[in-house]
Short mmCIF file of C-alpha atoms and ligand atoms in Angstrom, two decimals:
data_model
loop_
_atom_site.label_atom_id
_atom_site.label_comp_id
_atom_site.label_asym_id
_atom_site.label_seq_id
_atom_site.Cartn_x
_atom_site.Cartn_y
_atom_site.Cartn_z
CA MET A 1162 -0.17 -26.68 -53.18
CA ASP A 1163 1.01 -29.69 -55.19
CA ASP A 1164 3.66 -32.12 -54.08
CA ARG A 1165 6.31 -30.64 -56.31
CA LYS A 1166 5.96 -27.23 -54.69
CA ILE A 1167 6.00 -28.66 -51.21
CA GLN A 1168 9.15 -30.57 -52.13
CA ILE A 1169 10.79 -27.37 -53.42
CA VAL A 1170 9.99 -25.57 -50.19
CA ILE A 1171 11.37 -28.39 -48.10
CA ASP A 1172 14.49 -28.79 -50.23
CA SER A 1173 15.27 -25.10 -50.19
CA LEU A 1174 14.65 -24.60 -46.49
CA TRP A 1175 18.02 -25.79 -45.23
CA PRO A 1176 20.12 -24.00 -47.87
CA MET A 1177 18.29 -20.79 -47.03
CA ILE A 1178 18.61 -21.19 -43.27
CA LYS A 1179 22.26 -22.07 -43.73
CA ALA A 1180 22.80 -18.94 -45.78
CA ALA A 1181 20.96 -16.93 -43.13
CA LEU A 1182 23.18 -18.28 -40.37
CA GLN A 1183 26.40 -18.18 -42.32
CA TYR A 1184 26.02 -14.83 -44.04
CA THR A 1185 22.91 -12.83 -43.16
CA ILE A 1186 23.22 -13.04 -39.38
CA THR A 1187 27.01 -13.12 -39.34
CA LEU A 1188 27.17 -10.08 -41.57
CA ALA A 1189 24.62 -8.25 -39.45
CA LEU A 1190 26.30 -9.14 -36.17
CA ILE A 1191 29.84 -8.26 -37.21
CA SER A 1192 28.75 -5.01 -38.84
CA PHE A 1193 26.59 -4.08 -35.88
CA VAL A 1194 29.31 -4.63 -33.29
CA LEU A 1195 31.99 -2.83 -35.32
CA GLY A 1196 29.48 -0.15 -36.22
CA LEU A 1197 28.56 0.34 -32.57
CA ILE A 1198 32.19 0.82 -31.56
CA LEU A 1199 32.52 3.35 -34.37
CA ALA A 1200 29.25 4.98 -33.33
CA VAL A 1201 30.38 5.43 -29.72
CA LEU A 1202 33.68 6.95 -30.87
CA VAL A 1203 31.90 9.31 -33.27
CA ALA A 1204 29.34 10.21 -30.59
CA LEU A 1205 32.11 11.05 -28.11
CA VAL A 1206 33.98 13.15 -30.64
CA ARG A 1207 30.78 15.08 -31.18
CA VAL A 1208 29.72 15.34 -27.53
CA TRP A 1209 33.16 16.61 -26.53
CA LYS A 1210 33.51 18.68 -29.71
CA ILE A 1211 37.08 17.49 -30.23
CA PRO A 1212 38.58 19.89 -32.77
CA VAL A 1213 39.12 18.61 -36.34
CA LEU A 1214 37.76 15.15 -35.48
CA ASN A 1215 34.40 16.78 -34.80
CA GLN A 1216 34.31 18.25 -38.30
CA ILE A 1217 35.34 14.93 -39.80
CA ALA A 1218 32.61 13.17 -37.82
CA ILE A 1219 29.95 15.62 -38.97
CA PHE A 1220 31.06 15.17 -42.57
CA TYR A 1221 31.06 11.39 -42.29
CA VAL A 1222 27.56 11.22 -40.82
CA TRP A 1223 26.29 13.67 -43.43
CA VAL A 1224 27.66 11.66 -46.34
CA ILE A 1225 26.53 8.25 -45.11
CA ARG A 1226 23.06 9.38 -44.17
CA GLY A 1227 22.63 11.31 -47.37
CA THR A 1228 23.50 8.56 -49.83
CA PRO A 1229 21.81 5.20 -50.54
CA LEU A 1230 23.29 2.15 -48.92
CA LEU A 1231 23.18 0.36 -52.25
CA VAL A 1232 25.32 3.05 -53.83
CA GLN A 1233 27.80 2.85 -50.93
CA LEU A 1234 28.04 -0.92 -51.43
CA PHE A 1235 28.73 -0.46 -55.14
CA ILE A 1236 31.37 2.19 -54.57
CA ILE A 1237 33.23 -0.02 -52.09
CA PHE A 1238 32.99 -3.26 -54.06
CA PHE A 1239 32.97 -2.17 -57.72
CA GLY A 1240 34.38 1.34 -57.48
CA LEU A 1241 37.42 1.10 -55.24
CA PRO A 1242 39.21 -1.59 -57.30
CA SER A 1243 39.80 1.01 -59.99
CA VAL A 1244 42.04 2.87 -57.55
CA GLY A 1245 43.71 -0.36 -56.54
CA ILE A 1246 41.70 -1.13 -53.40
CA GLU A 1247 40.07 -4.53 -53.71
CA PHE A 1248 37.91 -6.43 -51.27
CA ASP A 1249 36.27 -9.83 -51.37
CA PRO A 1250 32.46 -9.62 -51.34
CA PHE A 1251 31.99 -10.40 -47.65
CA PRO A 1252 34.56 -7.92 -46.28
CA ALA A 1253 33.25 -5.30 -48.69
CA ALA A 1254 29.76 -5.81 -47.28
CA VAL A 1255 31.07 -5.66 -43.70
CA ILE A 1256 32.78 -2.35 -44.45
CA ALA A 1257 29.70 -0.83 -46.06
CA PHE A 1258 27.32 -1.94 -43.32
CA THR A 1259 29.73 -0.96 -40.54
CA LEU A 1260 30.09 2.54 -41.95
CA ASN A 1261 26.33 2.75 -42.28
CA MET A 1262 25.64 1.56 -38.73
CA GLY A 1263 28.40 3.79 -37.39
CA ALA A 1264 26.76 6.88 -38.84
CA TYR A 1265 23.16 6.15 -37.90
CA ASN A 1266 23.93 4.75 -34.47
CA SER A 1267 26.28 7.59 -33.58
CA GLU A 1268 23.24 9.86 -33.55
CA ILE A 1269 21.41 7.44 -31.26
CA VAL A 1270 24.36 7.12 -28.91
CA ARG A 1271 24.97 10.86 -28.90
CA ALA A 1272 21.35 11.58 -28.00
CA ALA A 1273 21.51 8.93 -25.26
CA ILE A 1274 24.70 10.35 -23.75
CA GLN A 1275 23.28 13.85 -23.83
CA SER A 1276 20.06 12.69 -22.18
CA ILE A 1277 22.00 11.75 -19.03
CA SER A 1278 21.90 14.69 -16.64
CA ASN A 1279 25.01 16.74 -16.16
CA GLY A 1280 24.71 16.01 -12.45
CA GLN A 1281 25.88 12.46 -13.16
CA TRP A 1282 29.14 13.67 -14.70
CA GLU A 1283 29.58 16.09 -11.82
CA ALA A 1284 28.94 13.43 -9.18
CA ALA A 1285 31.56 11.23 -10.84
CA TYR A 1286 34.07 14.08 -11.12
CA SER A 1287 33.46 15.13 -7.52
CA LEU A 1288 34.54 11.64 -6.46
CA GLY A 1289 37.83 12.08 -8.30
CA MET A 1290 37.03 10.13 -11.45
CA THR A 1291 38.70 11.03 -14.71
CA ARG A 1292 36.57 11.79 -17.75
CA GLY A 1293 37.14 8.28 -19.06
CA GLN A 1294 36.18 6.66 -15.76
CA ALA A 1295 33.05 8.80 -15.50
CA LEU A 1296 32.11 7.86 -19.04
CA TRP A 1297 32.73 4.17 -18.66
CA ARG A 1298 31.38 3.60 -15.15
CA VAL A 1299 28.60 6.16 -14.89
CA ILE A 1300 27.42 7.60 -18.18
CA LEU A 1301 27.62 4.76 -20.70
CA PRO A 1302 25.74 2.20 -18.56
CA GLN A 1303 22.87 4.66 -18.27
CA ALA A 1304 23.08 5.72 -21.92
CA ALA A 1305 23.05 2.04 -22.91
CA ARG A 1306 19.71 1.58 -21.26
CA VAL A 1307 18.25 4.60 -23.02
CA SER A 1308 19.53 3.46 -26.37
CA VAL A 1309 18.47 -0.19 -26.31
CA PRO A 1310 15.12 0.38 -28.08
CA PRO A 1311 16.47 2.56 -30.93
CA LEU A 1312 19.59 0.39 -31.33
CA SER A 1313 17.44 -2.73 -31.52
CA ASN A 1314 15.39 -1.14 -34.26
CA SER A 1315 18.58 -0.25 -36.01
CA PHE A 1316 19.83 -3.84 -35.77
CA ILE A 1317 16.56 -5.24 -37.11
CA SER A 1318 16.74 -2.87 -40.09
CA LEU A 1319 20.29 -4.00 -40.65
CA VAL A 1320 19.30 -7.67 -40.76
CA LYS A 1321 16.84 -6.84 -43.52
CA ASP A 1322 19.27 -4.54 -45.32
CA THR A 1323 21.88 -7.30 -45.56
CA SER A 1324 19.77 -8.65 -48.43
CA LEU A 1325 21.33 -5.85 -50.49
CA ALA A 1326 24.63 -7.71 -50.24
CA TYR A 1327 23.36 -10.10 -52.92
CA THR A 1328 24.17 -7.34 -55.40
CA ILE A 1329 27.86 -7.73 -54.66
CA THR A 1330 27.62 -11.53 -54.85
CA VAL A 1331 27.53 -12.35 -51.14
CA VAL A 1332 25.70 -15.67 -50.87
CA GLU A 1333 23.31 -14.58 -48.15
CA LEU A 1334 19.72 -15.66 -47.67
CA PHE A 1335 18.18 -13.65 -50.49
CA GLN A 1336 20.90 -14.67 -52.93
CA VAL A 1337 20.14 -18.32 -52.25
CA ALA A 1338 16.41 -17.74 -52.78
CA LYS A 1339 17.26 -16.08 -56.05
CA GLN A 1340 19.51 -18.92 -57.18
CA ILE A 1341 16.93 -21.58 -56.40
CA THR A 1342 14.29 -19.55 -58.21
CA ALA A 1343 16.48 -19.53 -61.30
CA THR A 1344 16.36 -23.33 -61.48
CA THR A 1345 12.82 -23.98 -60.26
CA TYR A 1346 10.91 -21.02 -61.75
CA GLU A 1347 8.89 -20.54 -58.57
CA PRO A 1348 9.59 -16.92 -57.60
CA LEU A 1349 6.46 -16.40 -55.49
CA LEU A 1350 7.11 -19.50 -53.48
CA LEU A 1351 10.81 -18.96 -52.86
CA TYR A 1352 10.74 -15.23 -52.22
CA THR A 1353 7.86 -15.76 -49.80
CA GLU A 1354 9.86 -18.46 -48.10
CA ALA A 1355 12.78 -16.07 -47.78
CA ALA A 1356 10.44 -13.41 -46.39
CA VAL A 1357 9.16 -15.85 -43.76
CA ILE A 1358 12.71 -16.63 -42.66
CA TYR A 1359 13.51 -12.88 -42.33
CA LEU A 1360 10.29 -12.49 -40.40
CA ALA A 1361 11.24 -15.32 -38.04
CA ILE A 1362 14.67 -13.79 -37.39
CA CYS A 1363 13.20 -10.36 -36.70
CA THR A 1364 10.55 -11.81 -34.40
CA ILE A 1365 13.23 -13.51 -32.33
CA LEU A 1366 15.19 -10.25 -32.23
CA ASN A 1367 12.11 -8.36 -31.04
CA ALA A 1368 11.67 -10.85 -28.24
CA LEU A 1369 15.34 -10.46 -27.26
CA GLN A 1370 14.87 -6.71 -27.24
CA SER A 1371 12.01 -6.98 -24.73
CA VAL A 1372 14.04 -9.23 -22.47
CA MET A 1373 16.96 -6.82 -22.58
CA GLU A 1374 14.79 -3.79 -21.86
CA LYS A 1375 13.30 -5.54 -18.85
CA ARG A 1376 16.69 -6.45 -17.47
CA LEU A 1377 18.06 -2.97 -17.96
CA SER A 1378 15.05 -1.29 -16.40
CA ARG A 1379 15.39 -3.05 -13.07
CA PHE A 1380 17.28 -0.10 -11.60
CA SER A 1381 14.72 2.45 -12.60
CA ALA A 1382 11.09 3.14 -11.84
CA GLN A 1383 10.47 4.84 -15.15
CA MET B 738 42.70 23.71 5.83
CA ILE B 739 41.04 26.01 3.29
CA GLU B 740 42.52 29.30 2.18
CA ILE B 741 40.82 31.27 -0.60
CA ARG B 742 42.39 34.47 -1.89
CA ASN B 743 40.73 37.00 -4.18
CA LEU B 744 38.72 34.42 -6.10
CA HIS B 745 37.00 35.61 -9.28
CA LYS B 746 34.66 33.74 -11.56
CA SER B 747 32.44 34.93 -14.39
CA PHE B 748 30.18 33.21 -16.88
CA GLY B 749 30.52 35.17 -20.09
CA SER B 750 29.89 38.75 -19.11
CA LEU B 751 28.23 37.78 -15.84
CA GLN B 752 30.52 38.33 -12.85
CA VAL B 753 29.46 35.69 -10.35
CA LEU B 754 32.32 35.75 -7.86
CA ASN B 755 33.91 39.10 -7.32
CA GLY B 756 36.95 38.67 -5.13
CA ILE B 757 36.26 36.15 -2.40
CA ASP B 758 38.66 35.88 0.54
CA LEU B 759 37.93 33.13 2.98
CA SER B 760 39.69 30.76 5.28
CA LEU B 761 38.65 27.80 7.37
CA GLU B 762 40.58 25.81 9.91
CA LYS B 763 40.67 22.05 10.11
CA GLY B 764 37.69 20.52 11.88
CA LYS B 765 35.53 23.64 11.61
CA VAL B 766 32.12 24.07 10.02
CA LEU B 767 31.49 26.97 7.67
CA VAL B 768 27.93 27.80 6.71
CA ILE B 769 27.33 29.94 3.63
CA ILE B 770 24.04 31.79 3.34
CA GLY B 771 22.79 34.41 0.93
CA PRO B 772 20.05 35.21 -1.54
CA SER B 773 19.47 33.07 -4.58
CA GLY B 774 21.92 33.88 -7.36
CA SER B 775 24.51 35.36 -5.02
CA GLY B 776 27.14 32.83 -6.08
CA LYS B 777 27.04 30.30 -3.22
CA THR B 778 26.87 27.25 -5.45
CA THR B 779 29.56 28.64 -7.74
CA LEU B 780 31.89 29.25 -4.80
CA LEU B 781 31.33 25.70 -3.52
CA ARG B 782 31.93 24.28 -7.00
CA CYS B 783 35.15 26.25 -7.27
CA LEU B 784 36.39 24.44 -4.16
CA ASN B 785 36.44 21.10 -5.97
CA LEU B 786 37.05 22.61 -9.38
CA LEU B 787 33.75 21.65 -10.94
CA GLU B 788 34.11 25.29 -11.94
CA THR B 789 37.49 26.75 -12.78
CA PRO B 790 38.01 30.17 -11.21
CA ASP B 791 39.29 32.92 -13.50
CA ALA B 792 41.63 34.47 -10.98
CA GLY B 793 42.78 34.13 -7.41
CA SER B 794 44.19 31.24 -5.47
CA LEU B 795 42.91 28.26 -3.58
CA GLN B 796 44.64 26.17 -1.00
CA LEU B 797 42.95 23.07 0.26
CA GLY B 798 44.87 20.67 2.46
CA GLU B 799 48.19 20.14 0.75
CA THR B 800 47.07 21.30 -2.67
CA THR B 801 47.63 24.89 -3.75
CA LEU B 802 46.30 26.25 -7.02
CA GLU B 803 46.76 29.62 -8.65
CA PHE B 804 44.22 30.64 -11.25
CA ASN B 805 45.15 32.77 -14.13
CA GLY B 806 42.68 33.19 -16.96
CA ARG B 807 42.55 30.37 -19.47
CA ARG B 808 45.70 28.62 -18.33
CA LYS B 809 45.17 24.87 -18.20
CA MET B 810 45.27 23.27 -14.79
CA ASP B 811 47.42 20.31 -13.92
CA LYS B 812 45.09 17.32 -14.29
CA GLN B 813 46.74 15.33 -11.52
CA LYS B 814 46.34 18.22 -9.11
CA VAL B 815 42.68 18.55 -10.02
CA LEU B 816 42.04 14.86 -9.41
CA LYS B 817 43.95 14.97 -6.14
CA LEU B 818 41.98 17.96 -4.94
CA ARG B 819 38.70 16.31 -5.84
CA GLN B 820 39.67 13.19 -3.95
CA SER B 821 40.36 15.24 -0.87
CA THR B 822 36.89 16.80 -1.02
CA GLY B 823 33.51 15.13 -0.91
CA MET B 824 30.48 16.82 -2.39
CA VAL B 825 26.82 16.43 -1.51
CA PHE B 826 24.42 17.78 -4.12
CA GLN B 827 21.05 19.43 -3.73
CA SER B 828 19.50 16.87 -6.10
CA TYR B 829 21.56 13.96 -4.65
CA ASN B 830 22.91 12.88 -8.07
CA LEU B 831 23.14 9.27 -6.99
CA PHE B 832 24.02 6.78 -9.71
CA PRO B 833 20.57 5.38 -10.56
CA HIS B 834 21.93 2.17 -12.06
CA LYS B 835 23.71 1.18 -8.89
CA THR B 836 22.43 0.07 -5.50
CA ALA B 837 23.04 2.14 -2.38
CA LEU B 838 26.00 -0.07 -1.54
CA GLU B 839 27.43 0.12 -5.08
CA ASN B 840 27.06 3.89 -5.05
CA VAL B 841 29.26 4.05 -1.98
CA MET B 842 31.73 1.44 -3.26
CA GLU B 843 32.16 2.93 -6.72
CA ALA B 844 34.84 5.57 -6.12
CA GLN B 845 36.75 3.33 -3.74
CA ILE B 846 37.11 0.76 -6.47
CA VAL B 847 37.52 3.02 -9.51
CA VAL B 848 39.46 5.91 -8.02
CA GLN B 849 41.19 4.55 -4.96
CA LYS B 850 41.71 1.04 -6.38
CA ARG B 851 40.75 -0.57 -3.10
CA ASP B 852 40.00 -4.23 -3.42
CA LYS B 853 36.34 -5.12 -3.57
CA GLU B 854 36.09 -6.70 -0.15
CA ALA B 855 37.70 -3.74 1.60
CA ALA B 856 35.46 -1.32 -0.30
CA ARG B 857 32.43 -3.35 0.61
CA LYS B 858 33.33 -3.43 4.27
CA ARG B 859 33.97 0.30 4.38
CA SER B 860 30.72 1.00 2.52
CA LEU B 861 28.67 -1.08 4.94
CA GLU B 862 30.20 0.90 7.81
CA LEU B 863 29.38 4.18 6.12
CA LEU B 864 25.80 3.18 5.35
CA ALA B 865 25.41 2.14 8.98
CA LYS B 866 26.83 5.48 10.04
CA VAL B 867 24.17 7.38 8.08
CA GLY B 868 21.47 5.09 9.46
CA LEU B 869 20.86 3.02 6.35
CA SER B 870 21.76 -0.49 7.43
CA GLY B 871 19.41 -2.84 5.66
CA LYS B 872 19.06 -0.58 2.61
CA GLU B 873 22.30 -1.71 0.96
CA ASP B 874 20.63 -3.41 -1.96
CA ALA B 875 18.00 -0.75 -2.66
CA TYR B 876 18.28 1.24 -5.88
CA PRO B 877 18.02 5.02 -5.47
CA HIS B 878 14.49 5.15 -6.85
CA GLN B 879 13.38 2.79 -4.11
CA LEU B 880 14.54 5.20 -1.39
CA SER B 881 12.96 8.34 0.02
CA GLY B 882 14.62 11.69 -0.62
CA GLY B 883 16.08 11.75 2.87
CA GLN B 884 17.49 8.26 2.44
CA GLN B 885 18.92 9.12 -0.96
CA GLN B 886 20.65 12.16 0.44
CA ARG B 887 22.14 10.07 3.24
CA VAL B 888 23.49 7.65 0.63
CA GLY B 889 24.90 10.77 -1.06
CA ILE B 890 26.70 11.68 2.16
CA ALA B 891 28.03 8.14 2.60
CA ARG B 892 29.23 8.13 -1.02
CA ALA B 893 31.05 11.42 -0.54
CA LEU B 894 32.66 10.16 2.68
CA ALA B 895 33.88 6.96 1.02
CA THR B 896 37.05 8.47 -0.40
CA ASP B 897 38.01 9.74 3.07
CA PRO B 898 37.91 13.42 2.13
CA GLU B 899 39.52 16.10 4.25
CA VAL B 900 36.66 18.49 3.53
CA MET B 901 32.97 17.88 2.90
CA LEU B 902 31.04 20.29 0.70
CA PHE B 903 27.24 20.48 0.94
CA ASP B 904 25.14 22.45 -1.55
CA GLU B 905 21.70 22.98 -0.04
CA PRO B 906 21.53 19.31 0.90
CA THR B 907 18.03 19.53 2.35
CA SER B 908 16.28 22.01 0.10
CA ALA B 909 14.87 19.36 -2.25
CA LEU B 910 13.44 17.38 0.66
CA ASP B 911 9.98 17.24 2.14
CA PRO B 912 10.04 19.08 5.48
CA GLU B 913 9.61 15.93 7.52
CA LEU B 914 12.75 14.41 5.95
CA VAL B 915 15.05 17.37 6.57
CA GLY B 916 15.79 16.40 10.15
CA GLU B 917 17.31 13.00 9.39
CA VAL B 918 19.83 14.54 7.00
CA LEU B 919 20.73 17.42 9.32
CA LYS B 920 21.23 14.92 12.12
CA VAL B 921 23.83 13.03 10.09
CA MET B 922 25.55 16.31 9.23
CA LYS B 923 25.66 17.37 12.87
CA GLU B 924 27.19 14.06 13.84
CA LEU B 925 29.85 14.54 11.19
CA ALA B 926 30.58 18.02 12.48
CA ALA B 927 30.83 16.70 16.04
CA GLU B 928 33.38 14.10 14.88
CA GLY B 929 35.57 16.92 13.68
CA MET B 930 34.94 16.80 9.92
CA THR B 931 35.82 20.03 8.14
CA MET B 932 32.63 21.14 6.38
CA VAL B 933 31.44 23.87 4.05
CA VAL B 934 27.65 23.97 3.96
CA VAL B 935 25.40 26.11 1.79
CA THR B 936 22.02 26.07 3.48
CA HIS B 937 19.02 28.08 4.50
CA GLU B 938 18.52 26.05 7.66
CA MET B 939 19.10 28.79 10.19
CA LYS B 940 18.82 26.45 13.13
CA PHE B 941 21.57 24.27 11.72
CA ALA B 942 23.71 27.36 11.12
CA ALA B 943 23.19 28.59 14.67
CA GLU B 944 23.90 25.21 16.26
CA ALA B 945 26.57 23.62 14.10
CA ALA B 946 28.49 26.45 12.43
CA ASP B 947 31.79 27.76 13.70
CA LYS B 948 31.67 30.45 11.10
CA VAL B 949 28.92 31.93 8.95
CA VAL B 950 29.44 33.73 5.66
CA LEU B 951 26.73 35.84 4.10
CA MET B 952 27.17 36.30 0.35
CA ASP B 953 25.48 38.81 -1.89
CA GLY B 954 26.18 39.65 -5.51
CA GLY B 955 29.37 37.62 -5.65
CA VAL B 956 31.03 39.17 -2.61
CA ILE B 957 31.10 38.34 1.06
CA LEU B 958 28.87 40.77 2.88
CA GLU B 959 29.41 39.48 6.40
CA GLN B 960 31.49 36.81 8.02
CA GLY B 961 32.07 35.74 11.57
CA PRO B 962 30.76 33.51 14.30
CA PRO B 963 27.08 32.59 13.92
CA GLN B 964 25.89 34.71 16.88
CA LYS B 965 27.48 37.76 15.33
CA VAL B 966 26.39 37.28 11.69
CA LEU B 967 22.94 35.87 12.34
CA GLN B 968 21.85 38.05 15.24
CA ASN B 969 23.86 41.16 14.91
CA PRO B 970 24.83 41.83 11.29
CA SER B 971 26.62 45.06 10.57
CA SER B 972 25.00 45.95 7.24
CA GLU B 973 21.42 46.91 6.42
CA ARG B 974 21.36 44.50 3.44
CA ALA B 975 22.33 41.60 5.67
CA SER B 976 19.63 42.24 8.26
CA GLN B 977 17.06 42.55 5.49
CA PHE B 978 18.04 39.15 4.10
CA LEU B 979 18.07 37.54 7.54
CA ASN B 980 14.64 38.97 8.29
CA VAL B 981 13.23 37.41 5.15
CA LEU B 982 14.76 34.05 6.07
CA THR B 983 13.60 34.01 9.67
CA SER B 984 10.11 35.20 8.83
CA LYS B 985 9.77 32.17 6.55
CA GLU B 986 10.45 29.72 9.36
N1 ADP C 2192 27.17 27.39 -15.66
C1 ADP C 2192 26.65 28.63 -15.61
N2 ADP C 2192 26.55 29.36 -16.74
C2 ADP C 2192 26.03 30.61 -16.72
N3 ADP C 2192 25.59 31.22 -15.61
C3 ADP C 2192 25.66 30.54 -14.45
C4 ADP C 2192 26.19 29.22 -14.39
N4 ADP C 2192 26.14 28.80 -13.11
C5 ADP C 2192 25.59 29.82 -12.40
N5 ADP C 2192 25.33 30.86 -13.19
C6 ADP C 2192 24.78 32.14 -12.76
O1 ADP C 2192 25.59 32.63 -11.73
C7 ADP C 2192 24.82 33.26 -10.75
C8 ADP C 2192 25.12 32.66 -9.39
O2 ADP C 2192 24.67 31.33 -9.39
P1 ADP C 2192 24.84 30.35 -8.16
O3 ADP C 2192 26.27 30.27 -7.79
O4 ADP C 2192 24.15 29.10 -8.51
O5 ADP C 2192 24.04 31.11 -7.02
P2 ADP C 2192 23.37 30.58 -5.70
O6 ADP C 2192 23.83 29.19 -5.46
O7 ADP C 2192 23.80 31.53 -4.64
O8 ADP C 2192 21.89 30.66 -5.92
C9 ADP C 2192 23.39 33.15 -11.16
O9 ADP C 2192 23.01 34.35 -11.80
C10 ADP C 2192 23.39 32.01 -12.15
O10 ADP C 2192 22.39 32.18 -13.12
MG1 MG C 2193 22.73 27.40 -5.35
#
């Protein structure tokens, strides 16, 4: 590699990392947390088969899972303004990714809740707990443990999927790589550099996942 | 203490309880025996409303409930009734993510809103009572079946119930662990706890029961003092069942 290329890599490193911190990770974190809250609500609606809401939840999951994320992003950012609903790029991305996470993760959370034996609900009820108390104190902590591996995978996918937000002009990591490429004409170099940064983030997340699984497994022999 | 009148319960088209009448005085021990599928568990679960009876009435302590088809029950009454009963399950159903001590503290904190220190103190007493001092910080999977079931008893006692319900508390246990659980139950009985126990432990029934009920096909076939029901049943069906049970021992 000649000096010019090395210089380009070095010069672009901080802008890319900054974009990753400021947009990629922020976008992923906010969407994941909001999406998880949505996912738990949707999962509960489905587990308890709450009338009307259950049908809405089924419809929502069906639509989100059956359409491309890129198309959802475009509808929210480019489509909705024509009916008078306008979002800035970042909030538009948050909405799209939250809806996406909510749908996919609701299936994970639902499976986790249903994997907890009925005897746990009954033990909680027999002690006089309400449904909410049983859920919060007994079921969800156990379901959380079961769902850590699939939710971690889901989060890692999300981190990578945030690169799609460049299409609606969010200045995240990939967008920055693209912009620098436009002035330096070194696509292989800069896109590889971006890939390495994604890889580093995902490696750290994988390590965090292992730590979390270990901590959560301390109460179980399995 | 307990007064059951004409209790009916079906699952779909399956009639499981077919008019149960039963009463139990405060401080007495009722043992329910009967063949598998006769409705013992369902009857016990009706007593703390894990199952909702279709018809009949139930009085437990100060709570009286009338059942009438699909009519919704008063939630507060249900919670109150459940707090005045403690249930011990065949498969323990301990909370696996909590230590023995936390299992016993849980309902005191969440349901009874006791402060943490008081709940802790009471839980330590209860664990000592069931012979588990020193095991406070063990998670359920680190305990033997007999120890887990004793935590289950301590957990059920923690809300100071007026009645304790036991559903075959020793039938999932290795034979050598049965004794330690029965011992705790006998001590409870001797202290004057009102108890309803589904069990096949005939020795326990003979020694600890004030009253034995033999169920079959969703009805009560025999009821009375243990000597009468266990040794001198009035129906052919009852003596057949008792013969099978005693020949197994
Ligand atoms: N939740 C349920 N749904 C459908 N059938 C049930 C349910 N619970 C129990 N039964 C049926 O009711 C009958 C009585 O069950 P149970 O009360 O558990 O009997 P026992 O405890 O005496 O063995 C059995 O035929 C059982 O299959
Ligand atoms: Mg049973």
